[in-house]
Each structure stands twice: as C-alpha cells, then as structure tokens.
JSON list of C-alpha atoms in Angstrom, two decimals:
[
{"chain": "A", "resi": 1, "resn": "UNK", "atom": "CA", "xyz": [-54.00, -31.92, 58.88]},
{"chain": "A", "resi": 2, "resn": "UNK", "atom": "CA", "xyz": [-50.30, -30.50, 58.33]},
{"chain": "A", "resi": 3, "resn": "UNK", "atom": "CA", "xyz": [-47.56, -33.30, 58.07]},
{"chain": "A", "resi": 4, "resn": "UNK", "atom": "CA", "xyz": [-45.45, -31.18, 60.25]},
{"chain": "A", "resi": 5, "resn": "UNK", "atom": "CA", "xyz": [-47.78, -31.86, 62.64]},
{"chain": "A", "resi": 6, "resn": "UNK", "atom": "CA", "xyz": [-48.11, -35.67, 61.92]},
{"chain": "A", "resi": 7, "resn": "UNK", "atom": "CA", "xyz": [-44.47, -36.46, 61.96]},
{"chain": "A", "resi": 8, "resn": "UNK", "atom": "CA", "xyz": [-43.30, -37.76, 65.15]},
{"chain": "A", "resi": 9, "resn": "UNK", "atom": "CA", "xyz": [-40.05, -35.35, 65.70]},
{"chain": "A", "resi": 10, "resn": "UNK", "atom": "CA", "xyz": [-38.93, -37.95, 68.50]},
{"chain": "A", "resi": 11, "resn": "UNK", "atom": "CA", "xyz": [-37.59, -39.93, 65.91]},
{"chain": "A", "resi": 12, "resn": "UNK", "atom": "CA", "xyz": [-33.80, -39.79, 65.32]},
{"chain": "A", "resi": 13, "resn": "UNK", "atom": "CA", "xyz": [-34.17, -41.04, 61.69]},
{"chain": "A", "resi": 14, "resn": "UNK", "atom": "CA", "xyz": [-36.47, -38.13, 60.29]},
{"chain": "A", "resi": 15, "resn": "UNK", "atom": "CA", "xyz": [-33.91, -35.41, 61.79]},
{"chain": "A", "resi": 16, "resn": "UNK", "atom": "CA", "xyz": [-30.72, -37.25, 60.36]},
{"chain": "A", "resi": 17, "resn": "UNK", "atom": "CA", "xyz": [-32.64, -37.43, 56.73]},
{"chain": "A", "resi": 18, "resn": "UNK", "atom": "CA", "xyz": [-33.52, -33.45, 57.23]},
{"chain": "A", "resi": 19, "resn": "UNK", "atom": "CA", "xyz": [-29.88, -33.02, 58.37]},
{"chain": "A", "resi": 20, "resn": "UNK", "atom": "CA", "xyz": [-28.37, -35.19, 55.44]},
{"chain": "A", "resi": 21, "resn": "UNK", "atom": "CA", "xyz": [-30.92, -33.39, 52.86]},
{"chain": "A", "resi": 22, "resn": "UNK", "atom": "CA", "xyz": [-29.79, -29.79, 54.19]},
{"chain": "A", "resi": 23, "resn": "UNK", "atom": "CA", "xyz": [-26.25, -30.85, 53.89]},
{"chain": "A", "resi": 24, "resn": "UNK", "atom": "CA", "xyz": [-26.74, -31.86, 50.08]},
{"chain": "A", "resi": 25, "resn": "UNK", "atom": "CA", "xyz": [-28.10, -28.60, 49.38]},
{"chain": "A", "resi": 26, "resn": "UNK", "atom": "CA", "xyz": [-25.35, -26.95, 50.53]},
{"chain": "A", "resi": 27, "resn": "UNK", "atom": "CA", "xyz": [-22.61, -28.80, 48.68]},
{"chain": "A", "resi": 28, "resn": "UNK", "atom": "CA", "xyz": [-24.59, -28.34, 45.63]},
{"chain": "A", "resi": 29, "resn": "UNK", "atom": "CA", "xyz": [-25.29, -24.46, 46.20]},
{"chain": "A", "resi": 30, "resn": "UNK", "atom": "CA", "xyz": [-20.75, -24.24, 46.62]},
{"chain": "A", "resi": 31, "resn": "UNK", "atom": "CA", "xyz": [-20.09, -26.39, 43.86]},
{"chain": "A", "resi": 32, "resn": "UNK", "atom": "CA", "xyz": [-22.61, -24.40, 41.61]},
{"chain": "A", "resi": 33, "resn": "UNK", "atom": "CA", "xyz": [-21.14, -21.10, 42.65]},
{"chain": "A", "resi": 34, "resn": "UNK", "atom": "CA", "xyz": [-17.53, -22.24, 42.51]},
{"chain": "A", "resi": 35, "resn": "UNK", "atom": "CA", "xyz": [-17.71, -22.96, 39.15]},
{"chain": "A", "resi": 36, "resn": "UNK", "atom": "CA", "xyz": [-19.13, -19.95, 38.17]},
{"chain": "A", "resi": 37, "resn": "UNK", "atom": "CA", "xyz": [-16.27, -17.71, 40.01]},
{"chain": "A", "resi": 38, "resn": "UNK", "atom": "CA", "xyz": [-13.74, -20.62, 38.22]},
{"chain": "A", "resi": 39, "resn": "UNK", "atom": "CA", "xyz": [-15.01, -19.49, 35.08]},
{"chain": "A", "resi": 40, "resn": "UNK", "atom": "CA", "xyz": [-14.54, -15.76, 35.07]},
{"chain": "A", "resi": 41, "resn": "UNK", "atom": "CA", "xyz": [-11.14, -16.25, 36.29]},
{"chain": "A", "resi": 42, "resn": "UNK", "atom": "CA", "xyz": [-10.03, -18.19, 33.29]},
{"chain": "A", "resi": 43, "resn": "UNK", "atom": "CA", "xyz": [-10.83, -15.20, 31.18]},
{"chain": "A", "resi": 44, "resn": "UNK", "atom": "CA", "xyz": [-7.98, -13.60, 30.91]},
{"chain": "A", "resi": 45, "resn": "UNK", "atom": "CA", "xyz": [-8.14, -10.15, 30.78]},
{"chain": "A", "resi": 46, "resn": "UNK", "atom": "CA", "xyz": [-11.89, -9.67, 30.18]},
{"chain": "A", "resi": 47, "resn": "UNK", "atom": "CA", "xyz": [-11.47, -6.24, 32.34]},
{"chain": "A", "resi": 48, "resn": "UNK", "atom": "CA", "xyz": [-8.37, -4.06, 33.14]},
{"chain": "A", "resi": 49, "resn": "UNK", "atom": "CA", "xyz": [-6.47, -0.81, 33.01]},
{"chain": "A", "resi": 50, "resn": "UNK", "atom": "CA", "xyz": [-7.53, -0.09, 29.24]},
{"chain": "A", "resi": 51, "resn": "UNK", "atom": "CA", "xyz": [-9.37, -2.52, 28.17]},
{"chain": "A", "resi": 52, "resn": "UNK", "atom": "CA", "xyz": [-13.11, -2.89, 29.14]},
{"chain": "A", "resi": 53, "resn": "UNK", "atom": "CA", "xyz": [-15.61, -5.42, 28.94]},
{"chain": "A", "resi": 54, "resn": "UNK", "atom": "CA", "xyz": [-18.56, -4.04, 27.88]},
{"chain": "A", "resi": 55, "resn": "UNK", "atom": "CA", "xyz": [-20.74, -7.24, 26.53]},
{"chain": "A", "resi": 56, "resn": "UNK", "atom": "CA", "xyz": [-19.55, -10.52, 25.55]},
{"chain": "A", "resi": 57, "resn": "UNK", "atom": "CA", "xyz": [-17.42, -10.55, 23.09]},
{"chain": "A", "resi": 58, "resn": "UNK", "atom": "CA", "xyz": [-17.34, -6.51, 22.57]},
{"chain": "A", "resi": 59, "resn": "UNK", "atom": "CA", "xyz": [-14.54, -4.51, 24.19]},
{"chain": "A", "resi": 60, "resn": "UNK", "atom": "CA", "xyz": [-13.70, -0.76, 24.89]},
{"chain": "A", "resi": 61, "resn": "UNK", "atom": "CA", "xyz": [-9.67, -0.48, 24.54]},
{"chain": "A", "resi": 62, "resn": "UNK", "atom": "CA", "xyz": [-9.14, 3.44, 24.96]},
{"chain": "A", "resi": 63, "resn": "UNK", "atom": "CA", "xyz": [-10.70, 5.94, 22.20]},
{"chain": "A", "resi": 64, "resn": "UNK", "atom": "CA", "xyz": [-12.23, 2.68, 19.71]},
{"chain": "A", "resi": 65, "resn": "UNK", "atom": "CA", "xyz": [-14.86, -0.30, 20.28]},
{"chain": "A", "resi": 66, "resn": "UNK", "atom": "CA", "xyz": [-13.68, -3.56, 19.20]},
{"chain": "A", "resi": 67, "resn": "UNK", "atom": "CA", "xyz": [-16.49, -6.19, 18.45]},
{"chain": "A", "resi": 68, "resn": "UNK", "atom": "CA", "xyz": [-15.01, -9.16, 17.88]},
{"chain": "A", "resi": 69, "resn": "UNK", "atom": "CA", "xyz": [-17.94, -10.86, 16.75]},
{"chain": "A", "resi": 70, "resn": "UNK", "atom": "CA", "xyz": [-18.70, -8.66, 13.99]},
{"chain": "A", "resi": 71, "resn": "UNK", "atom": "CA", "xyz": [-14.68, -7.87, 13.22]},
{"chain": "A", "resi": 72, "resn": "UNK", "atom": "CA", "xyz": [-15.15, -3.98, 13.73]},
{"chain": "A", "resi": 73, "resn": "UNK", "atom": "CA", "xyz": [-13.69, -1.27, 15.29]},
{"chain": "A", "resi": 74, "resn": "UNK", "atom": "CA", "xyz": [-15.91, 1.36, 16.24]},
{"chain": "A", "resi": 75, "resn": "UNK", "atom": "CA", "xyz": [-13.62, 4.92, 16.95]},
{"chain": "A", "resi": 76, "resn": "UNK", "atom": "CA", "xyz": [-14.90, 7.94, 19.14]},
{"chain": "A", "resi": 77, "resn": "UNK", "atom": "CA", "xyz": [-16.15, 9.90, 16.00]},
{"chain": "A", "resi": 78, "resn": "UNK", "atom": "CA", "xyz": [-18.51, 6.95, 15.28]},
{"chain": "A", "resi": 79, "resn": "UNK", "atom": "CA", "xyz": [-16.50, 5.89, 11.87]},
{"chain": "A", "resi": 80, "resn": "UNK", "atom": "CA", "xyz": [-16.24, 1.75, 11.58]},
{"chain": "A", "resi": 81, "resn": "UNK", "atom": "CA", "xyz": [-13.98, -0.31, 9.92]},
{"chain": "A", "resi": 82, "resn": "UNK", "atom": "CA", "xyz": [-14.29, -3.36, 9.35]},
{"chain": "A", "resi": 83, "resn": "UNK", "atom": "CA", "xyz": [-11.16, -5.70, 10.06]},
{"chain": "A", "resi": 84, "resn": "UNK", "atom": "CA", "xyz": [-8.77, -7.58, 7.63]},
{"chain": "A", "resi": 85, "resn": "UNK", "atom": "CA", "xyz": [-8.80, -11.56, 9.01]},
{"chain": "A", "resi": 86, "resn": "UNK", "atom": "CA", "xyz": [-4.81, -10.94, 10.18]},
{"chain": "A", "resi": 87, "resn": "UNK", "atom": "CA", "xyz": [-5.76, -7.88, 11.93]},
{"chain": "A", "resi": 88, "resn": "UNK", "atom": "CA", "xyz": [-9.15, -9.20, 13.67]},
{"chain": "A", "resi": 89, "resn": "UNK", "atom": "CA", "xyz": [-6.80, -12.27, 14.61]},
{"chain": "A", "resi": 90, "resn": "UNK", "atom": "CA", "xyz": [-4.30, -10.42, 16.07]},
{"chain": "A", "resi": 91, "resn": "UNK", "atom": "CA", "xyz": [-6.02, -7.81, 17.73]},
{"chain": "A", "resi": 92, "resn": "UNK", "atom": "CA", "xyz": [-8.26, -10.30, 19.51]},
{"chain": "A", "resi": 93, "resn": "UNK", "atom": "CA", "xyz": [-4.88, -12.14, 21.04]},
{"chain": "A", "resi": 94, "resn": "UNK", "atom": "CA", "xyz": [-3.98, -9.12, 22.38]},
{"chain": "A", "resi": 95, "resn": "UNK", "atom": "CA", "xyz": [-6.84, -8.22, 23.80]},
{"chain": "A", "resi": 96, "resn": "UNK", "atom": "CA", "xyz": [-6.95, -11.65, 25.95]},
{"chain": "A", "resi": 97, "resn": "UNK", "atom": "CA", "xyz": [-2.92, -11.93, 26.18]},
{"chain": "A", "resi": 98, "resn": "UNK", "atom": "CA", "xyz": [-1.75, -11.45, 29.40]},
{"chain": "A", "resi": 99, "resn": "UNK", "atom": "CA", "xyz": [-0.52, -7.66, 29.99]},
{"chain": "A", "resi": 100, "resn": "UNK", "atom": "CA", "xyz": [-1.24, -7.74, 26.28]},
{"chain": "A", "resi": 101, "resn": "UNK", "atom": "CA", "xyz": [1.70, -8.78, 25.41]},
{"chain": "A", "resi": 102, "resn": "UNK", "atom": "CA", "xyz": [1.89, -11.02, 22.63]},
{"chain": "A", "resi": 103, "resn": "UNK", "atom": "CA", "xyz": [5.67, -12.70, 21.94]},
{"chain": "A", "resi": 104, "resn": "UNK", "atom": "CA", "xyz": [6.60, -13.12, 18.33]},
{"chain": "A", "resi": 105, "resn": "UNK", "atom": "CA", "xyz": [6.16, -16.63, 18.44]},
{"chain": "A", "resi": 106, "resn": "UNK", "atom": "CA", "xyz": [2.74, -16.42, 19.60]},
{"chain": "A", "resi": 107, "resn": "UNK", "atom": "CA", "xyz": [1.66, -14.17, 16.79]},
{"chain": "A", "resi": 108, "resn": "UNK", "atom": "CA", "xyz": [3.23, -16.57, 14.33]},
{"chain": "A", "resi": 109, "resn": "UNK", "atom": "CA", "xyz": [1.05, -19.46, 15.69]},
{"chain": "A", "resi": 110, "resn": "UNK", "atom": "CA", "xyz": [-2.06, -16.62, 15.85]},
{"chain": "A", "resi": 111, "resn": "UNK", "atom": "CA", "xyz": [-1.61, -15.77, 12.52]},
{"chain": "A", "resi": 112, "resn": "UNK", "atom": "CA", "xyz": [-1.56, -19.35, 11.41]},
{"chain": "A", "resi": 113, "resn": "UNK", "atom": "CA", "xyz": [2.00, -19.56, 9.62]},
{"chain": "A", "resi": 114, "resn": "UNK", "atom": "CA", "xyz": [4.48, -21.87, 9.51]},
{"chain": "A", "resi": 115, "resn": "UNK", "atom": "CA", "xyz": [7.40, -21.42, 11.68]},
{"chain": "A", "resi": 116, "resn": "UNK", "atom": "CA", "xyz": [9.86, -22.98, 8.63]},
{"chain": "A", "resi": 117, "resn": "UNK", "atom": "CA", "xyz": [8.29, -20.15, 6.43]},
{"chain": "A", "resi": 118, "resn": "UNK", "atom": "CA", "xyz": [11.45, -18.06, 5.46]},
{"chain": "A", "resi": 119, "resn": "UNK", "atom": "CA", "xyz": [9.69, -14.44, 5.04]},
{"chain": "A", "resi": 120, "resn": "UNK", "atom": "CA", "xyz": [8.28, -14.74, 8.62]},
{"chain": "A", "resi": 121, "resn": "UNK", "atom": "CA", "xyz": [9.87, -11.62, 10.16]},
{"chain": "A", "resi": 122, "resn": "UNK", "atom": "CA", "xyz": [8.43, -9.50, 7.33]},
{"chain": "A", "resi": 123, "resn": "UNK", "atom": "CA", "xyz": [5.45, -11.21, 7.90]},
{"chain": "A", "resi": 124, "resn": "UNK", "atom": "CA", "xyz": [5.13, -10.20, 11.42]},
{"chain": "A", "resi": 125, "resn": "UNK", "atom": "CA", "xyz": [6.10, -6.52, 10.51]},
{"chain": "A", "resi": 126, "resn": "UNK", "atom": "CA", "xyz": [3.82, -6.19, 7.98]},
{"chain": "A", "resi": 127, "resn": "UNK", "atom": "CA", "xyz": [0.66, -7.84, 9.91]},
{"chain": "A", "resi": 128, "resn": "UNK", "atom": "CA", "xyz": [1.52, -5.78, 13.06]},
{"chain": "A", "resi": 129, "resn": "UNK", "atom": "CA", "xyz": [1.63, -2.80, 10.64]},
{"chain": "A", "resi": 130, "resn": "UNK", "atom": "CA", "xyz": [-1.30, -2.98, 9.03]},
{"chain": "A", "resi": 131, "resn": "UNK", "atom": "CA", "xyz": [-2.84, -3.57, 12.52]},
{"chain": "A", "resi": 132, "resn": "UNK", "atom": "CA", "xyz": [-1.36, -0.02, 13.93]},
{"chain": "A", "resi": 133, "resn": "UNK", "atom": "CA", "xyz": [-2.50, 1.32, 10.91]},
{"chain": "A", "resi": 134, "resn": "UNK", "atom": "CA", "xyz": [-6.16, 0.07, 11.53]},
{"chain": "A", "resi": 135, "resn": "UNK", "atom": "CA", "xyz": [-6.25, 1.17, 15.51]},
{"chain": "A", "resi": 136, "resn": "UNK", "atom": "CA", "xyz": [-4.92, 4.71, 13.86]},
{"chain": "A", "resi": 137, "resn": "UNK", "atom": "CA", "xyz": [-3.43, 5.64, 17.16]},
{"chain": "A", "resi": 138, "resn": "UNK", "atom": "CA", "xyz": [-4.63, 9.16, 17.02]},
{"chain": "A", "resi": 139, "resn": "UNK", "atom": "CA", "xyz": [-7.83, 8.20, 16.87]},
{"chain": "A", "resi": 140, "resn": "UNK", "atom": "CA", "xyz": [-7.98, 5.25, 19.34]},
{"chain": "A", "resi": 141, "resn": "UNK", "atom": "CA", "xyz": [-4.80, 6.18, 21.62]},
{"chain": "A", "resi": 142, "resn": "UNK", "atom": "CA", "xyz": [-4.13, 2.44, 21.11]},
{"chain": "A", "resi": 143, "resn": "UNK", "atom": "CA", "xyz": [-0.67, 1.54, 20.06]},
{"chain": "A", "resi": 144, "resn": "UNK", "atom": "CA", "xyz": [1.61, -1.75, 19.61]},
{"chain": "A", "resi": 145, "resn": "UNK", "atom": "CA", "xyz": [5.09, -1.48, 20.73]},
{"chain": "A", "resi": 146, "resn": "UNK", "atom": "CA", "xyz": [8.29, -3.75, 20.27]},
{"chain": "A", "resi": 147, "resn": "UNK", "atom": "CA", "xyz": [9.09, -4.95, 23.71]},
{"chain": "A", "resi": 148, "resn": "UNK", "atom": "CA", "xyz": [10.34, -8.16, 25.90]},
{"chain": "A", "resi": 149, "resn": "UNK", "atom": "CA", "xyz": [8.30, -9.17, 28.78]},
{"chain": "A", "resi": 150, "resn": "UNK", "atom": "CA", "xyz": [9.46, -10.81, 31.61]},
{"chain": "A", "resi": 151, "resn": "UNK", "atom": "CA", "xyz": [10.60, -13.93, 30.37]},
{"chain": "A", "resi": 152, "resn": "UNK", "atom": "CA", "xyz": [12.88, -12.53, 27.99]},
{"chain": "A", "resi": 153, "resn": "UNK", "atom": "CA", "xyz": [10.97, -13.10, 25.02]},
{"chain": "A", "resi": 154, "resn": "UNK", "atom": "CA", "xyz": [10.88, -11.22, 21.83]},
{"chain": "A", "resi": 155, "resn": "UNK", "atom": "CA", "xyz": [7.31, -9.61, 21.27]},
{"chain": "A", "resi": 156, "resn": "UNK", "atom": "CA", "xyz": [5.10, -6.50, 21.16]},
{"chain": "A", "resi": 157, "resn": "UNK", "atom": "CA", "xyz": [2.41, -4.78, 23.69]},
{"chain": "A", "resi": 158, "resn": "UNK", "atom": "CA", "xyz": [-0.60, -3.34, 22.97]},
{"chain": "A", "resi": 159, "resn": "UNK", "atom": "CA", "xyz": [-0.36, 0.27, 24.89]},
{"chain": "A", "resi": 160, "resn": "UNK", "atom": "CA", "xyz": [-2.50, 3.09, 25.35]},
{"chain": "A", "resi": 161, "resn": "UNK", "atom": "CA", "xyz": [-1.37, 6.63, 25.64]},
{"chain": "A", "resi": 162, "resn": "UNK", "atom": "CA", "xyz": [-2.58, 8.93, 28.80]}
]
C-alpha cells in the first residue's frame, strides 16, 4: 500500500512537518535566486549602450571585439591586435568602469604606478595615447576623451562615435 494511504492525515504533527519542509524549500529557493541576481548586479556595466558583453570576458565595443582573456582586439575587417599590458589594463578598466570613466588617480592605480613618481602625468598621457592608437578610432569608432565626472574629478571617458 501507498504511504499516502497509510498516513493518518488527521494528526496535526504530520501536516505541521509538511508545512515546515515546504517553507524551508521556499526559503532555500528564495536565497538561491537572490544570490544569482546579486551576482549579476555586482558586475558593473556588463552590457550597456555601447559595451555589449558577448560571453565571459568578451565584449563588443562598437566596431571592435575585446577579448579580455586573450588580451586581443578584433576589428570589423577581422584584423586582430594583441594589447600591450598597460593598454590592456586600461581598456579592461574602462570596460568595467561606471559610465566608462576613469579618473586620473584611478588610471595610476590600474597601471600600478606610484603616486610619488614625478613623471606620472607624462606616463598617463603616453599610456592613454597608446590606447587611442591601438583602438584606431577610424576602424573601431571608439574614442578616449579627457573630461570630468559628476564629482568634478579629472580623467578620461571611453566614448563611441555614432
């Protein structure tokens, strides 16, 4: 005979135990779903107007595909360029940054330079210039422009030409 038929459903203990088990399963499902949505929100700018996350660590930025894992840029004509380390760090930081803005201090941090370095401004200009050349705005339509954010910090924006 089936356990369902043999059970005395008139006893309150059985019903209370079933309700507790169902409630625990609902709570467990709630926390699993909540943690998944929290993980999705923690990844800043995984997709937005011009940076589209194609897969894990691969991003389409207007006319160029940035493979963060391989450290390469693939342009529309299928030409592929390997990113030098400083340009890679900077581009990766731009992709993940809020509004694709990096303050001058954040650039120093990303590149691993010392704030006491007397050539810090020159290093920053050279690195941003190398990234601009690497992105080749005519092929990718991606530009790096200097500007200020809402907190009035000086820095650079990654922008797309329409």
